[in-house]
Every structure is written in C-alpha cells, then in structure tokens.
Amino acid sequence: MKSTRKPPYLDPFQPREIRRLVGEFGSPLLIVDCERIRGQYRELQRALPGVDLHYALKPLPHPAVVRTVLAEGGFLDLATTGEVELVHRMGVDPKLCIHTHPIKRDVDIRSALERGVCVFVADNPDELRKFVPYADRAELLLRVSFRSPGAVSDLSRKFGCDPEALLALARRARDLGIVVRGLSFHVGSQAPDPGKHVEAIEACTRLLTAARRERLGPCDTLDIGGGFPIDYAARAPQIGYFCKPIRAALAKLPKRIRVIAEPGRYIAGPSAIGVASVMGRARREGRWWYYLDDGLYGSFSGQLFDHARYPLESLKKGRHREPAVLAGPTCDSIDVITENILLPELDEGDLLVGRAMGAYTWASASEFNFFPRATVVSVNLEPGDRGSVLAVTEGFGARNA
Ligand SMILES: *Cc1c(COP(=O)(O)O)cnc(C)c1O
C-alpha cells in the first residue's frame, strides 16, 4: 500500500535547497520561508496572549507574508496608499487593517476609506482637522511619544504627541466630532529591552482612564506598536522572556480595553535569507576582494538604513579560511558589505548567504547603477507544503498601485 505519510518539511535555508533555488531563479535572491513566518507569528502570539497582532507591512511588503499572517488569524498595519492598494488587490478584508501613518494627505485618507480602512492614527491638531470631513466614518488612535534613545531607531522622535499634551488633543478631537478609539505608541525598532514598552503601557493606562472619565471617546483600544527584537550578528533576548514584563503591565489594564500590536521585524526578519553570488574577485593589498551581485544599494541597504549586521557565511566550506572583503556590485566606493570576514577561497559563482534578512532589506533596496533588486522567492506557502515555490520579481508595491 502507498504510504500516506507526508514527506518532512523542506527547509529552504539548507544549502541543497539554496543551490536548487538559485539554479531555478538566478541570483541574487531573497528566500522567504512562510513556515518560519508562521513560527514567528505563533511565538509572538504565545508571548502576548490576547493581543491582536497587526503585521506591519513596511519591513517586507510581500503578498506571501500578508497571506501567511492572515491565514494564522492575524491582522495588518498599513501606512501608505501603496500598502492599502496592495492588500486591496489581494482581496483582504479591510476590517482587518489599520492605517498607522501619523501624517497623511487628504488623498491618502480618502482612498483608504474608499477601500474600507477606517481606523487611522493622528498625533497633532493639524492632522485632526483633516478628519473633519470624514468624521462619520473614520476613527482615530492618538499616537503618544515615549522617547527611547536606546533603540536602534528612535521612532518617538519623529512621531507622537507628548503624554502631557494628549488629553488636550483628545478634547480637540471630541470638539471636532471625531471618534477617539484609543491610543498608540511605537517605542522604536529592535528595542534593547522591554522597559520602554512597560513605561508606555503604564502611562497610556492612566491616559485612557482619564480620557474615558472626561468622555473623550470610546477609548477602548491600546496599540502597543512594534519593536520586538530578533537575533542578528548580536543576539536578542528570547521573546517570551522579553514580553514577560509587558504581559504584567497589560494585565493591569481595564478588561474593556482591546490590546493590539504592530510587529514587523519580528515576523519578517528571521523568515528570509539573502543569497548573492560572486561576480568576480581581485587580490588587493594581500586580501581577496569578492564582488557580489547584491550589496548596500540592494538587500544589504539595511546595513545603512537599519543599522543591522547580518550573519554571513559562504556555502562553500573550506578548512583554510582567511580574512576577505565582500563588496557590492555597484561602482560606488561605499558599496562594501564587510571588510573583515573569514572565508575559504571563493570563485566566480560561489554563493554567500545572509541570515535574518527579511526585514528592512529588500524593502529599502534600490536599483542604483541598474543592478536589479533581488528576486523574492517564497516557499512553503501553505502549512505542510514542503517546498512549493512562488517566485515574485515585481508586479506589486507602489509602482503598480
Ligand atoms: C515600522 C513600524 C512598525 C514595525 O516596527 P518593527 O520594529 O519592525 O516591529 C510598526 N508600527 C509602525 C507605526 C511603524 O512605523
């Protein structure tokens, strides 16, 4: 009798699979493993029980990631008209989405409402005024700022209203007839510890209670943002441990408050690897320089914009390794990925793999010098898929919105 046992999960990050995918789709690649997306989503959900997770598209706005998160029962965090259009084209229920950019044009608000997205974020009086024409349909989360100089990128400098100014802003919203659904914050990405989240949750608990007492709106939602950290070359705290004080702070919220979060990096980051090939090499000042087909203007743009250092390795293993330089393909002198990595001697066509390259990598890549962005290949689209592949090179994102 034929066995009905399923073959085991096919890990697309194993050398054999990487070589096969490069053989099929070329180089450079970004390989997205949806099985890992599911794993990250479930781990964060376990660490934050009862919290609705809205995947923030910004770090990796890819349909396969969106579909996987929704199939897990998740929600979405959109910030631009391009992202709204992407999920609209995918047929996503707009009720699962919130729009969290604190600064929008009228056309952004109008087109999101036309697509059925009704919850927005604002953090200042001028932005509130933009919602007067839509007060019958739109609801707001007011974004509060909690500075976090320790975070790799302190998002509370660019956005958010001072906690001291929050009630005045909420009163103004009420006077304009705009519904305040609740509060939001984002402590900054790749948070070093949960201290800022805890401080912000405690302050927002007080503010929600005060706003409710003044009847400034339903005030029944708290959005605790993103910032959940992952391992790069430097390790991050384990997520259950990181979220323990956050869970304790959330437990003190009144029961009527719905809590949501906006994880981006935590879902996307560990779920993809970057694969690049050696285009050529040169011996300079006693070292091999290897020129790859991906670099700082491509998927490694995260090294500049996101200050990330990705764990790098060559697929070729050799006992003798020596310090080498890895450079990107463009003619710009800053396009150097690392000046000091121990590698076996590589040849043209040899592959280099960067781990934890799902978030803020391909998303911020350019096509400078006309080197195309990496082809995104997503694998294991359905649970138990064992390696089915969907290749996407282009055809989504702002350009086609
Ligand atoms: C970028 C961003 C996120 C995602 O942050 P991560 O640190 O990647 O989790 C969530 N919310 C907003 C408003 C953002 O701008």
XYZ file of C-alpha atoms and ligand atoms in Angstrom:
416
model
C 0.000 0.000 0.000
C 1.189 3.511 -0.771
C 2.278 5.432 2.278
C 0.156 8.474 3.047
C 2.779 9.895 5.345
C 3.789 13.379 4.285
C 7.445 13.927 3.477
C 9.146 16.088 6.098
C 9.152 19.888 5.947
C 11.610 21.012 3.300
C 13.825 23.710 4.782
C 14.616 26.212 2.030
C 17.559 27.570 4.051
C 19.518 24.320 3.694
C 22.478 24.509 1.267
C 20.982 21.995 -1.160
C 17.705 23.913 -1.422
C 19.512 27.246 -1.699
C 21.551 25.917 -4.633
C 18.460 24.477 -6.264
C 16.531 27.758 -5.935
C 19.448 29.782 -7.332
C 19.631 27.270 -10.195
C 15.964 27.855 -10.919
C 15.533 31.573 -10.229
C 19.030 33.045 -10.578
C 20.868 35.363 -8.218
C 20.555 37.492 -6.132
C 17.612 36.016 -4.224
C 15.623 36.753 -1.141
C 14.202 33.407 0.002
C 11.137 33.831 2.233
C 10.095 30.739 4.207
C 6.410 31.066 5.092
C 6.788 28.198 7.566
C 9.149 30.447 9.528
C 6.652 33.346 9.215
C 4.084 31.053 10.866
C 6.605 30.098 13.541
C 7.441 33.721 14.354
C 3.768 34.704 14.412
C 2.864 31.851 16.760
C 5.779 32.508 19.079
C 4.882 36.175 19.436
C 1.209 35.276 19.925
C 2.245 32.890 22.721
C 4.373 35.630 24.280
C 1.479 38.134 24.076
C -1.716 36.121 24.634
C -4.896 38.071 23.982
C -3.093 40.711 21.915
C -4.219 41.077 18.277
C -1.144 41.108 16.058
C -1.250 43.518 13.118
C 1.692 42.689 10.837
C 3.311 45.998 9.791
C 3.972 45.647 6.055
C 6.804 48.201 5.951
C 9.749 45.807 6.617
C 8.673 43.311 3.923
C 5.581 44.297 1.922
C 5.157 40.943 0.233
C 1.859 39.173 -0.598
C 3.132 35.805 0.642
C 3.864 37.259 4.080
C 0.496 39.030 4.173
C -1.370 35.836 3.209
C 0.513 33.754 5.765
C -0.184 36.186 8.622
C -3.892 36.382 7.719
C -4.172 32.584 7.500
C -2.825 32.454 11.072
C -5.691 34.695 12.195
C -3.618 37.873 12.163
C -4.311 41.466 11.193
C -2.454 44.133 9.185
C -0.852 47.511 9.846
C -0.737 49.690 6.726
C 0.954 53.067 6.465
C 0.740 54.205 2.859
C -1.640 54.277 -0.087
C 0.652 51.792 -1.845
C 0.230 49.310 1.016
C -3.546 49.877 1.076
C -3.672 49.153 -2.661
C -1.535 46.029 -2.313
C -3.864 44.409 0.214
C -6.936 45.647 -1.659
C -5.690 43.892 -4.823
C -5.204 40.770 -2.720
C -8.856 40.932 -1.643
C -8.052 41.355 2.052
C -10.946 42.299 4.357
C -10.271 45.986 5.194
C -11.749 45.484 8.661
C -8.572 43.547 9.495
C -6.437 46.603 8.693
C -5.490 49.813 10.432
C -3.696 52.771 8.843
C -0.966 53.989 11.170
C 0.927 56.770 9.403
C 0.601 59.834 11.652
C 0.954 62.264 8.710
C -1.258 61.815 5.646
C -2.514 63.741 2.664
C -6.249 64.096 2.159
C -5.970 61.744 -0.823
C -4.364 59.051 1.387
C -7.219 59.268 3.901
C -9.877 59.325 1.205
C -8.505 56.372 -0.753
C -8.045 54.270 2.407
C -11.669 54.996 3.394
C -12.825 54.078 -0.127
C -11.087 50.729 0.329
C -12.832 50.260 3.666
C -9.952 51.003 6.072
C -11.481 53.172 8.802
C -9.031 53.288 11.721
C -6.255 55.876 11.440
C -3.545 57.421 13.591
C -3.029 61.117 14.346
C -0.681 62.906 16.717
C -1.303 66.654 16.277
C -4.107 69.234 15.841
C -3.453 69.882 12.133
C -3.807 66.182 11.364
C -7.055 66.041 13.390
C -8.550 68.755 11.179
C -8.036 66.571 8.099
C -10.583 64.120 9.543
C -13.438 66.615 9.950
C -14.928 65.770 6.507
C -14.754 62.043 7.366
C -15.875 62.194 10.994
C -18.871 59.975 10.223
C -16.648 57.113 9.016
C -13.125 57.434 10.409
C -11.906 56.643 13.916
C -8.589 57.593 15.428
C -5.863 56.184 17.580
C -3.889 59.072 19.053
C -0.181 58.363 18.981
C 1.751 59.184 22.110
C 5.514 59.634 22.128
C 7.859 57.995 24.613
C 11.438 58.851 23.758
C 13.789 55.916 23.584
C 17.367 56.960 22.911
C 18.483 53.342 23.459
C 16.572 51.936 20.468
C 18.399 51.409 17.195
C 15.887 53.762 15.597
C 14.005 56.037 17.989
C 10.617 56.404 16.287
C 9.276 58.561 19.108
C 11.385 61.498 17.967
C 9.754 61.795 14.579
C 6.167 60.949 15.596
C 3.878 61.104 18.575
C 2.451 63.719 20.903
C 3.844 64.364 24.383
C 1.928 62.439 27.054
C 1.278 65.805 28.766
C -0.425 67.139 25.624
C -2.511 64.042 24.929
C -5.696 64.968 26.808
C -5.811 68.392 25.139
C -5.529 66.672 21.753
C -8.308 64.236 22.661
C -10.528 67.145 23.782
C -9.949 68.847 20.461
C -10.939 65.656 18.637
C -14.140 65.459 20.655
C -14.901 69.119 19.883
C -14.446 68.376 16.158
C -16.798 65.405 16.425
C -14.072 62.826 15.716
C -14.163 59.437 17.445
C -11.078 58.602 19.511
C -10.884 54.814 19.523
C -7.791 54.711 21.697
C -4.073 55.324 21.948
C -0.998 54.022 20.196
C 2.751 54.246 20.535
C 5.867 52.813 18.914
C 8.933 52.750 21.116
C 11.337 52.237 18.210
C 12.507 49.209 16.326
C 14.710 46.382 17.680
C 14.143 47.542 21.276
C 17.085 46.596 23.523
C 14.797 45.787 26.481
C 11.073 45.924 27.326
C 11.428 48.917 29.656
C 10.033 51.461 27.185
C 7.049 49.287 26.330
C 6.249 48.943 30.030
C 6.637 52.652 30.731
C 4.427 53.492 27.736
C 1.730 50.948 28.670
C 1.583 52.299 32.216
C 1.338 55.910 31.029
C -1.304 55.001 28.422
C -3.333 53.119 31.046
C -3.546 56.346 33.073
C -4.332 58.441 29.978
C -7.075 56.069 28.758
C -8.726 56.158 32.171
C -8.539 59.962 32.322
C -9.879 60.341 28.758
C -12.725 57.958 29.459
C -13.611 59.835 32.667
C -13.875 63.039 30.597
C -15.966 61.176 27.985
C -13.480 61.989 25.236
C -14.476 58.948 23.171
C -14.798 55.195 23.489
C -11.049 54.961 24.267
C -11.197 51.171 24.349
C -8.102 50.265 22.299
C -4.407 50.334 23.138
C -1.921 49.769 20.328
C 1.497 48.879 21.743
C 3.300 49.160 18.392
C 6.253 47.087 17.237
C 9.903 46.989 18.213
C 10.131 43.302 19.204
C 13.791 42.350 18.729
C 15.385 39.471 16.806
C 18.853 37.900 16.608
C 21.365 39.364 14.187
C 25.117 39.032 14.482
C 24.308 40.132 18.059
C 21.765 38.045 19.984
C 18.452 39.431 21.274
C 16.527 38.305 24.368
C 14.207 35.314 23.826
C 10.730 36.712 23.013
C 8.808 35.056 25.863
C 11.308 36.495 28.313
C 11.290 39.906 26.605
C 7.473 40.089 26.792
C 7.131 38.961 30.413
C 7.113 42.483 31.924
C 4.912 43.653 29.027
C 2.366 40.949 29.899
C 2.465 42.060 33.516
C 1.843 45.701 32.560
C -1.017 44.735 30.206
C -2.649 42.665 32.962
C -3.307 45.902 34.870
C -5.376 47.403 32.027
C -9.141 47.582 32.494
C -10.753 44.488 30.943
C -12.708 46.520 28.377
C -9.512 47.614 26.610
C -8.644 45.720 23.422
C -4.873 45.464 23.006
C -3.223 45.281 19.607
C 0.414 45.281 18.486
C 2.174 46.101 15.212
C 5.077 43.688 14.838
C 7.066 43.960 11.616
C 10.656 42.886 12.088
C 9.820 40.048 14.481
C 7.588 38.371 11.868
C 9.611 39.050 8.722
C 13.234 39.294 9.828
C 14.217 35.702 10.690
C 11.961 34.309 7.941
C 14.155 35.199 4.968
C 17.743 34.824 3.829
C 19.591 36.810 1.206
C 21.628 34.873 -1.340
C 24.256 36.563 -3.512
C 26.879 35.204 -5.923
C 30.472 36.160 -6.518
C 30.635 38.124 -9.821
C 34.399 38.446 -9.767
C 37.356 38.764 -7.451
C 40.615 40.626 -7.119
C 43.588 40.343 -4.791
C 44.233 43.797 -3.293
C 46.781 44.596 -0.577
C 47.099 40.966 0.474
C 43.360 40.215 0.656
C 40.717 38.756 -1.608
C 38.027 41.195 -2.584
C 34.893 39.347 -3.680
C 32.380 41.372 -5.706
C 28.820 40.132 -5.174
C 25.690 40.722 -7.236
C 23.929 42.227 -4.179
C 25.195 44.980 -1.909
C 24.469 48.129 0.084
C 22.230 49.540 -2.645
C 20.288 46.262 -2.700
C 19.202 43.918 0.091
C 22.151 44.963 2.251
C 20.720 48.516 2.344
C 19.551 47.537 5.831
C 23.154 47.816 6.983
C 22.930 51.552 6.301
C 19.288 52.438 6.966
C 18.507 49.879 9.664
C 21.988 49.619 11.231
C 21.743 45.813 11.072
C 24.658 43.381 10.791
C 23.515 40.140 9.186
C 25.234 36.850 10.000
C 27.068 35.995 6.756
C 28.506 32.721 5.553
C 29.719 31.165 2.348
C 28.042 27.985 1.180
C 31.443 26.658 0.195
C 33.109 25.154 3.230
C 36.871 25.020 3.452
C 39.213 24.254 6.283
C 41.551 27.071 5.392
C 39.871 30.453 5.834
C 41.404 33.894 5.595
C 40.197 37.476 6.102
C 38.476 38.800 2.979
C 36.410 41.758 1.781
C 32.845 41.441 0.464
C 31.802 44.230 -1.872
C 28.523 45.028 -3.628
C 28.174 45.226 -7.404
C 27.887 48.982 -7.975
C 30.721 51.311 -8.944
C 30.337 53.301 -5.714
C 33.192 53.035 -3.220
C 30.872 52.909 -0.195
C 29.274 49.732 -1.573
C 31.252 47.379 0.678
C 29.364 44.886 2.862
C 32.219 43.891 5.149
C 35.976 44.403 5.175
C 36.768 41.604 7.549
C 35.156 38.213 7.152
C 36.867 34.844 7.373
C 36.197 32.913 4.171
C 37.608 29.974 2.250
C 38.965 30.948 -1.160
C 35.953 31.660 -3.358
C 35.484 31.583 -7.119
C 33.087 33.223 -9.519
C 29.592 31.850 -8.947
C 30.148 30.799 -5.331
C 27.223 31.697 -3.073
C 27.082 33.851 0.053
C 24.146 33.703 2.417
C 22.974 36.416 4.814
C 20.694 35.251 7.657
C 17.860 37.248 9.261
C 17.458 39.315 6.104
C 13.660 39.508 5.855
C 13.092 42.906 7.454
C 14.173 46.321 6.144
C 16.436 44.789 3.482
C 14.786 44.134 0.140
C 12.132 46.716 1.125
C 14.663 49.550 1.146
C 16.743 48.293 -1.810
C 17.203 50.499 -4.867
C 18.188 49.685 -8.437
C 21.148 52.068 -8.418
C 23.512 51.512 -11.349
C 20.655 49.415 -12.823
C 21.506 46.382 -10.728
C 18.069 44.825 -10.241
C 16.741 44.131 -6.772
C 16.913 40.528 -5.587
C 14.189 38.207 -6.824
C 11.888 37.303 -3.952
C 11.085 33.602 -3.804
C 8.567 32.482 -1.218
C 8.403 28.868 -0.178
C 6.051 26.714 1.943
C 3.055 28.935 1.217
C 0.590 26.550 2.866
C 1.221 24.655 6.107
C 2.578 21.251 5.105
C 3.561 22.473 1.624
C 7.089 21.071 1.790
C 8.772 23.373 -0.631
C 6.266 24.665 -3.161
C 7.580 27.841 -4.673
C 6.079 31.097 -5.787
C 8.561 33.410 -7.425
C 7.828 37.091 -7.435
C 10.149 39.565 -9.053
C 7.890 42.569 -9.426
C 4.293 43.460 -10.024
C 3.386 44.600 -6.530
C 4.120 47.626 -4.444
C 3.738 51.345 -5.004
C 4.763 51.276 -8.666
C 1.688 49.284 -9.576
C -0.657 50.894 -7.097
C 7.852 50.421 11.295
C 6.631 50.394 12.102
C 6.225 49.208 12.735
C 7.035 47.947 12.728
O 8.053 48.062 13.654
P 9.038 46.812 13.983
O 10.046 47.418 14.858
O 9.564 46.354 12.663
O 8.231 45.779 14.656
C 5.033 49.222 13.429
N 4.282 50.338 13.508
C 4.624 51.497 12.903
C 3.744 52.677 13.032
C 5.818 51.566 12.195
O 6.182 52.711 11.623
